[in-house]
CSV table of C-alpha atoms in Angstrom, one decimal:
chain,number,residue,atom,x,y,z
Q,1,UNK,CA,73.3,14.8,-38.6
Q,2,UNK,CA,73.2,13.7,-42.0
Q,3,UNK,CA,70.3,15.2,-42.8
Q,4,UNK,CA,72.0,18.7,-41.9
Q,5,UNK,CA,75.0,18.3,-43.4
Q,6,UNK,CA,73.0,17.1,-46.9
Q,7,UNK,CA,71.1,20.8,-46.1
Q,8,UNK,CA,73.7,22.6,-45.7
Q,9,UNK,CA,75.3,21.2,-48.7
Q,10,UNK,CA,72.5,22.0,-51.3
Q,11,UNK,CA,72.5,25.7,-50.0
Q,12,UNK,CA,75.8,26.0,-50.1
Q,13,UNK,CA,75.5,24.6,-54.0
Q,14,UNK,CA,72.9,26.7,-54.9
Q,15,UNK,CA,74.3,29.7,-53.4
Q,16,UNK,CA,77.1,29.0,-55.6
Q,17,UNK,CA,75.0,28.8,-58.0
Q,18,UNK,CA,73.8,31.8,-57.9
Q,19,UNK,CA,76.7,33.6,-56.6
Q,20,UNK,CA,79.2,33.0,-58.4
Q,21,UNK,CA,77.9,35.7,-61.7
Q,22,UNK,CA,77.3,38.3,-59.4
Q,23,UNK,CA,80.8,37.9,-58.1
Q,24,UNK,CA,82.3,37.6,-61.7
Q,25,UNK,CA,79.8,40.5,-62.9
Q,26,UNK,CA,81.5,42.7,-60.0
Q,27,UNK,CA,84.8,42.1,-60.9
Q,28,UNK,CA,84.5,42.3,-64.2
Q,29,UNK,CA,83.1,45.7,-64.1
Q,30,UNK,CA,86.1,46.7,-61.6
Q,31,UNK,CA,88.5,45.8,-64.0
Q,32,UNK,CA,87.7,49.7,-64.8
Q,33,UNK,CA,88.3,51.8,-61.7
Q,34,UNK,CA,86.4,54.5,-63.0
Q,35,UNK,CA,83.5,52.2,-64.0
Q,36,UNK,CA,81.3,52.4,-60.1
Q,37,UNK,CA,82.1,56.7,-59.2
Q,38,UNK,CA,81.0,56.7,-62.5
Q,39,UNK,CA,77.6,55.7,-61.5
Q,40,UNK,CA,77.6,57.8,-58.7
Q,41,UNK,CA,78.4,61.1,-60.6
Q,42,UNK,CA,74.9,61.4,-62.1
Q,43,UNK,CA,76.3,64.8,-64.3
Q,44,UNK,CA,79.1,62.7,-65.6
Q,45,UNK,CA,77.4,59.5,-66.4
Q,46,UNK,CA,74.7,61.9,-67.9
Q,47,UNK,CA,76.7,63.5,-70.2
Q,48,UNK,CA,79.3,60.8,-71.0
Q,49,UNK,CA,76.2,58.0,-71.6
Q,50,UNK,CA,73.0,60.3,-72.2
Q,51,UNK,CA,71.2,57.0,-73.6
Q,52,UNK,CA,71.8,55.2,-70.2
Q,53,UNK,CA,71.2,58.0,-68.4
Q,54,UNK,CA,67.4,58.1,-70.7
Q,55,UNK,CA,66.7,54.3,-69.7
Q,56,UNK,CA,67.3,55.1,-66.2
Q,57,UNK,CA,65.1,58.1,-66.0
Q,58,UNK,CA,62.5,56.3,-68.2
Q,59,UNK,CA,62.6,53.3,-66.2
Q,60,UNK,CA,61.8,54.7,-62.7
Q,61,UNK,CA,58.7,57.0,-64.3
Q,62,UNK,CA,57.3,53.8,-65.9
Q,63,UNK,CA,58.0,52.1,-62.6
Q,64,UNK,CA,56.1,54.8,-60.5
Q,65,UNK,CA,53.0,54.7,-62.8
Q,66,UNK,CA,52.9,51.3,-63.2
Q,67,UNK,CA,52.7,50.7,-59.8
Q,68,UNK,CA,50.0,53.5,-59.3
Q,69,UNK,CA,47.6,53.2,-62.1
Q,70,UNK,CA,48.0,49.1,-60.8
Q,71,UNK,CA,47.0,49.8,-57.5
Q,72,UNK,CA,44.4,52.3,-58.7
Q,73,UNK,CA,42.5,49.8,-60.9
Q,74,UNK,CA,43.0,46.5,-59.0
Q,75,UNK,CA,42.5,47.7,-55.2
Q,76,UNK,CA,39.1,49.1,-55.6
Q,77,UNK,CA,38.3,46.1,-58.4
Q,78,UNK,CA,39.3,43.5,-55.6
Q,79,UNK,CA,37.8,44.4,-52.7
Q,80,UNK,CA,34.7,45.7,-54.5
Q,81,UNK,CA,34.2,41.8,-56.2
Q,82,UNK,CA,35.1,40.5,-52.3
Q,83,UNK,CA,32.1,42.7,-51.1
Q,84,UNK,CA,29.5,43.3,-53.9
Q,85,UNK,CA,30.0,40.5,-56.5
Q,86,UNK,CA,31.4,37.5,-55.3
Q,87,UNK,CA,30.5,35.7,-58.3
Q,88,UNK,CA,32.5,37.2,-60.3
Q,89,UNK,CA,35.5,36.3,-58.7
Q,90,UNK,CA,36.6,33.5,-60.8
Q,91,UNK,CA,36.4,35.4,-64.0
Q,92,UNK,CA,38.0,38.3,-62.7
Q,93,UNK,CA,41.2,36.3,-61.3
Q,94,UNK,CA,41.0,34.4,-64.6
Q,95,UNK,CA,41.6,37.4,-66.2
Q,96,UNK,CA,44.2,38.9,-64.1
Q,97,UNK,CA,46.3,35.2,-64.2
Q,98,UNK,CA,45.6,35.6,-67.9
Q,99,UNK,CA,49.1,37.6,-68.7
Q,100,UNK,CA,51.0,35.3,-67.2
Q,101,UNK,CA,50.0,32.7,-69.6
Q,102,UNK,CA,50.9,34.4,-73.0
Q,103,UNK,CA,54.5,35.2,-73.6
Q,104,UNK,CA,56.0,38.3,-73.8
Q,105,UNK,CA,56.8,38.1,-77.6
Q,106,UNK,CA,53.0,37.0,-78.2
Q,107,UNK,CA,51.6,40.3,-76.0
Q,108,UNK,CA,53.7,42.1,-78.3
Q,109,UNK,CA,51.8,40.8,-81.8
Q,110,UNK,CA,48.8,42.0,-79.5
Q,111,UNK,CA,50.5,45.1,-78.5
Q,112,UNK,CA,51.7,46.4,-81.6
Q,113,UNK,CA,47.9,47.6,-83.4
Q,114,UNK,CA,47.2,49.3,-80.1
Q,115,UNK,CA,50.4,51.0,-79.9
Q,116,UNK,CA,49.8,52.1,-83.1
Q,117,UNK,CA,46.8,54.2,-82.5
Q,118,UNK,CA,48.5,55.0,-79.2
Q,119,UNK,CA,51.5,56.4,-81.5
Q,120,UNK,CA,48.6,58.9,-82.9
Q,121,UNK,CA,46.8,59.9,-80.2
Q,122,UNK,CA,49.3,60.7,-77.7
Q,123,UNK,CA,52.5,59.8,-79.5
Q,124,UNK,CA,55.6,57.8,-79.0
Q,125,UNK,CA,57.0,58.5,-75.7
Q,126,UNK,CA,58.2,55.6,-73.8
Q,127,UNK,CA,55.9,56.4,-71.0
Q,128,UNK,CA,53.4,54.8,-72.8
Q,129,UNK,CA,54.8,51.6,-71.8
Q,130,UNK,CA,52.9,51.5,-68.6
Q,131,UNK,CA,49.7,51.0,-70.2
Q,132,UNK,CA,51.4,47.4,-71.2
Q,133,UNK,CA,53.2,46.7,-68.4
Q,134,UNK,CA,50.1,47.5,-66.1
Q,135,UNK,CA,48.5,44.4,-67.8
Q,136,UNK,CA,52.1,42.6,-67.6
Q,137,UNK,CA,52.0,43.0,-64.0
Q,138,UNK,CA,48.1,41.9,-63.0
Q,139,UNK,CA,49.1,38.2,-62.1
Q,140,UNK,CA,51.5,39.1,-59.3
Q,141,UNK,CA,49.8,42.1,-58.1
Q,142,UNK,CA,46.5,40.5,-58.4
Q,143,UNK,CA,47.9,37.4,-56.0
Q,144,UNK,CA,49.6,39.8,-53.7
Q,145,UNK,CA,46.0,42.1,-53.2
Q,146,UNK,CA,43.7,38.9,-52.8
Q,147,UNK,CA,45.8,36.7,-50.9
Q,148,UNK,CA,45.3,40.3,-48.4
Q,149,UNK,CA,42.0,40.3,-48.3
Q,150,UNK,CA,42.0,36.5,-48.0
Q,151,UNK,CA,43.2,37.0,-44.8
Q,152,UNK,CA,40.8,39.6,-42.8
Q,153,UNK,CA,37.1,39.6,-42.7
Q,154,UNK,CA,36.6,42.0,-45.4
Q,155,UNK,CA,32.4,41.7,-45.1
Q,156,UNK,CA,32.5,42.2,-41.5
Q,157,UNK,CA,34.4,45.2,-41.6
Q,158,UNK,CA,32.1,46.7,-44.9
Q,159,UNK,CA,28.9,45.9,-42.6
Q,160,UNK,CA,30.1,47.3,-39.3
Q,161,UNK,CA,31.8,50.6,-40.9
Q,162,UNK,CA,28.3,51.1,-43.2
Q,163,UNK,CA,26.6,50.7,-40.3
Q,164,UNK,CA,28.1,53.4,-38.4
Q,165,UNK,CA,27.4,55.6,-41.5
Q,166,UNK,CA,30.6,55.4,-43.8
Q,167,UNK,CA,29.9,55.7,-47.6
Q,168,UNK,CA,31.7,53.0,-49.5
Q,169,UNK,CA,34.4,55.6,-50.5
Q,170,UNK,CA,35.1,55.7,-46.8
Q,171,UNK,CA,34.8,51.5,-46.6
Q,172,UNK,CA,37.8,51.4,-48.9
Q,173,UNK,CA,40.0,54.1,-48.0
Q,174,UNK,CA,39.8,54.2,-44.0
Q,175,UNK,CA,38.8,50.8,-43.4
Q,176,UNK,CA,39.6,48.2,-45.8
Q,177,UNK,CA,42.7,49.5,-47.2
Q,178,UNK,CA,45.1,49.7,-43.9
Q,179,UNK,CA,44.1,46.5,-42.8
Q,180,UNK,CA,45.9,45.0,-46.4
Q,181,UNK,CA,48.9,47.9,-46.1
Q,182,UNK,CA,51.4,44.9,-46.6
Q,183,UNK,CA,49.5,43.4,-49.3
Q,184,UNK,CA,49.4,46.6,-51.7
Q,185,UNK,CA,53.2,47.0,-50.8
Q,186,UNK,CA,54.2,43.8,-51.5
Q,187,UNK,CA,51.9,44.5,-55.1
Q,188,UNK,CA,53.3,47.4,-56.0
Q,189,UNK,CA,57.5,46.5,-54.9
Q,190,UNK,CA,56.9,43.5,-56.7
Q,191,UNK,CA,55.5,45.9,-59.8
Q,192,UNK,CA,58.3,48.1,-59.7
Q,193,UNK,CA,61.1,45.0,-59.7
Q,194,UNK,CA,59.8,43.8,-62.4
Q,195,UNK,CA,59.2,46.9,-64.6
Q,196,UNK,CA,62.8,47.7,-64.1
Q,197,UNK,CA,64.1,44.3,-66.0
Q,198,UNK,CA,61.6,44.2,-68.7
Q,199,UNK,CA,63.2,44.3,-71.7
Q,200,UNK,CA,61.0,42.5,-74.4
Q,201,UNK,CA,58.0,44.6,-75.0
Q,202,UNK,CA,60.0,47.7,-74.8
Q,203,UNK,CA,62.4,46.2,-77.2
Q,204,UNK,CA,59.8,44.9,-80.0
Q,205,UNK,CA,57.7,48.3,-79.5
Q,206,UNK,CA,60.9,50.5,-80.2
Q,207,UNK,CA,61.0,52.0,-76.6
Q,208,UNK,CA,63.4,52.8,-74.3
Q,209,UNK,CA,63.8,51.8,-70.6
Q,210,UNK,CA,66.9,50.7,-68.6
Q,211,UNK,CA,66.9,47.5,-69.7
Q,212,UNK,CA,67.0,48.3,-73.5
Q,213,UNK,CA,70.1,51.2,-72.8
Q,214,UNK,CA,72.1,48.5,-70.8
Q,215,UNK,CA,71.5,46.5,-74.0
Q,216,UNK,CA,72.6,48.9,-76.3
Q,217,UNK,CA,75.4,50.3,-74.1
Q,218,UNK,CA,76.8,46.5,-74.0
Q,219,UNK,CA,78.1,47.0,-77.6
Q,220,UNK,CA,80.0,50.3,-76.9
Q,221,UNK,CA,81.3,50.1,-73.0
Q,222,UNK,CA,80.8,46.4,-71.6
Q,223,UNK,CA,82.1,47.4,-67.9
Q,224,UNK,CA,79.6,50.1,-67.7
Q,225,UNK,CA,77.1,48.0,-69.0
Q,226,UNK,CA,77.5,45.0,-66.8
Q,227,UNK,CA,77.8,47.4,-63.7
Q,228,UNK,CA,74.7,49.1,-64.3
Q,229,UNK,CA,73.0,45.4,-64.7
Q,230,UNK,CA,74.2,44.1,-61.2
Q,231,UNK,CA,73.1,47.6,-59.6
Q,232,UNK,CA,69.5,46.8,-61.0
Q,233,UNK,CA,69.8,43.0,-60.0
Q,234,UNK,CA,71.0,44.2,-56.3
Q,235,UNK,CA,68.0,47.3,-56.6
Q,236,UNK,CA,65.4,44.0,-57.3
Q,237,UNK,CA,66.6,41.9,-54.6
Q,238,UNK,CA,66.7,44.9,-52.1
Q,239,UNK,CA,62.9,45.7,-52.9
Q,240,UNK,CA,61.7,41.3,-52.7
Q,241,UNK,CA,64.0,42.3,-49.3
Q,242,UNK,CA,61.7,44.8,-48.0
Q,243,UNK,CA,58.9,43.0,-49.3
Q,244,UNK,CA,59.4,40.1,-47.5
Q,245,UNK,CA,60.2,42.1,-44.5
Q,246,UNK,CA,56.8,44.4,-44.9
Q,247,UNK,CA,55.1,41.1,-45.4
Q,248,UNK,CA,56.2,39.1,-42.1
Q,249,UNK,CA,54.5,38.9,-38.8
Q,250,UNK,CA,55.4,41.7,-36.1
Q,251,UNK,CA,55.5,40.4,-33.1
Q,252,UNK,CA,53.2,42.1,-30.1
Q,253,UNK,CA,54.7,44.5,-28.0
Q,254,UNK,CA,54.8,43.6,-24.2
């Protein structure tokens, strides 16, 4: 019993915790009746804040290549080290973990000389962002792909699908890949959460995404500002939601 209550008692602490700015963030932005069908009314909110309106557009194309030239790079990279080179494994998740070693601020001293040939190559459009962020996001997508294949017989599948007379192309697309359909969703949800709250490299690099707008917006219109924040907080935890849904065991149908 006391070990319940003591339970109980932590959650309810920590979801206090954690509650309790969300709460304040809400009503503060209410203060401001106009502040949430203002968010709704996408004309209005882009004509009345066209720099918030620019994060958020920015933000959801950088979130949608991210997530694809991610998946495009590290799917084929994964299962192709599971299959053909196994010894390369190590260095290849050694490399992938690497990101998540070196902050932000130091990426961005790294960053900054390649950013400013990209600047004359292609120029300085804030989609350019995803070339960074596709590196910033290799640790978690790179955990979520492996720990996927980690948990079907990947060589099995190669051999008997080869041996029936599929091409590797075939292996990966119509064989491999739906058997780790939660494992790429889980990579690329937990790609796009985390694309839209990036603010440092986008910052330092003189880009704009949400992030950066809802910072700049703070100075002019706080209740906008915060409101926009806690509907990206509440758009990240509904994604980790679904993730963690997509990612749970179904049970078999009778």
């Amino acid at each position: 019993m006391a070990r319940v209550a003591f339970r109980w008692t932590v959650l309810a602490v920590f979801g206090v915790f954690f509650l309790l700015p969300l709460v304040a963030m809400a009503e503060f932005s209410a203060r401001d009746e106009k502040t949430w069908p203002l968010l709704l009314d996408w004309p209005r909110l882009s004509a009345e804040y066209p720099g918030l309106a620019e994060g958020i557009l920015s933000s959801l194309g950088q979130a949608a290549l991210t997530a694809l030239l991610m998946l495009v790079l590290l799917v084929p990279t994964a299962i192709w080290v599971r299959l053909r080179l196994p010894g390369l494994r190590p260095l290849v998740e050694f490399l992938c973990l690497l990101p998540l070693t070196i902050p932000a601020i130091v990426l961005v001293v790294g960053l900054a000389p390649v950013y400013a040939w990209v600047n004359y190559l292609i120029g300085g459009s804030s989609q350019t962002l995803v070339l960074a962020y596709t590196v910033l996001v290799l640790p978690y997508a790179y955990r979520a792909i492996d720990t996927g294949l980690s948990a079907i017989d990947v060589k099995t599948l190669a051999e008997a699908a080869r041996g029936l007379g599929a091409g590797w192309a075939t292996v990966i697309w119509r064989v491999v890949l739906p058997n780790i359909r939660s494992a790429v969703l889980s990579a690329a949800f937990l790609t796009v959460a985390l694309v839209l709250g990036e603010f440092t490299i986008a910052s330092l690099l003189h880009r704009t995404n949400l992030q950066v707008a809802i910072e700049a917006l703070g100075k002019s219109s706080a209740g906008v500002s915060v409101a926009v924040s806690l509907t990206a907080l509440m758009l990240a935890f509904v994604l980790l939601l679904v993730l963690s849904l997509a990612g749970s065991p179904r049970k078999e149908r009778s």
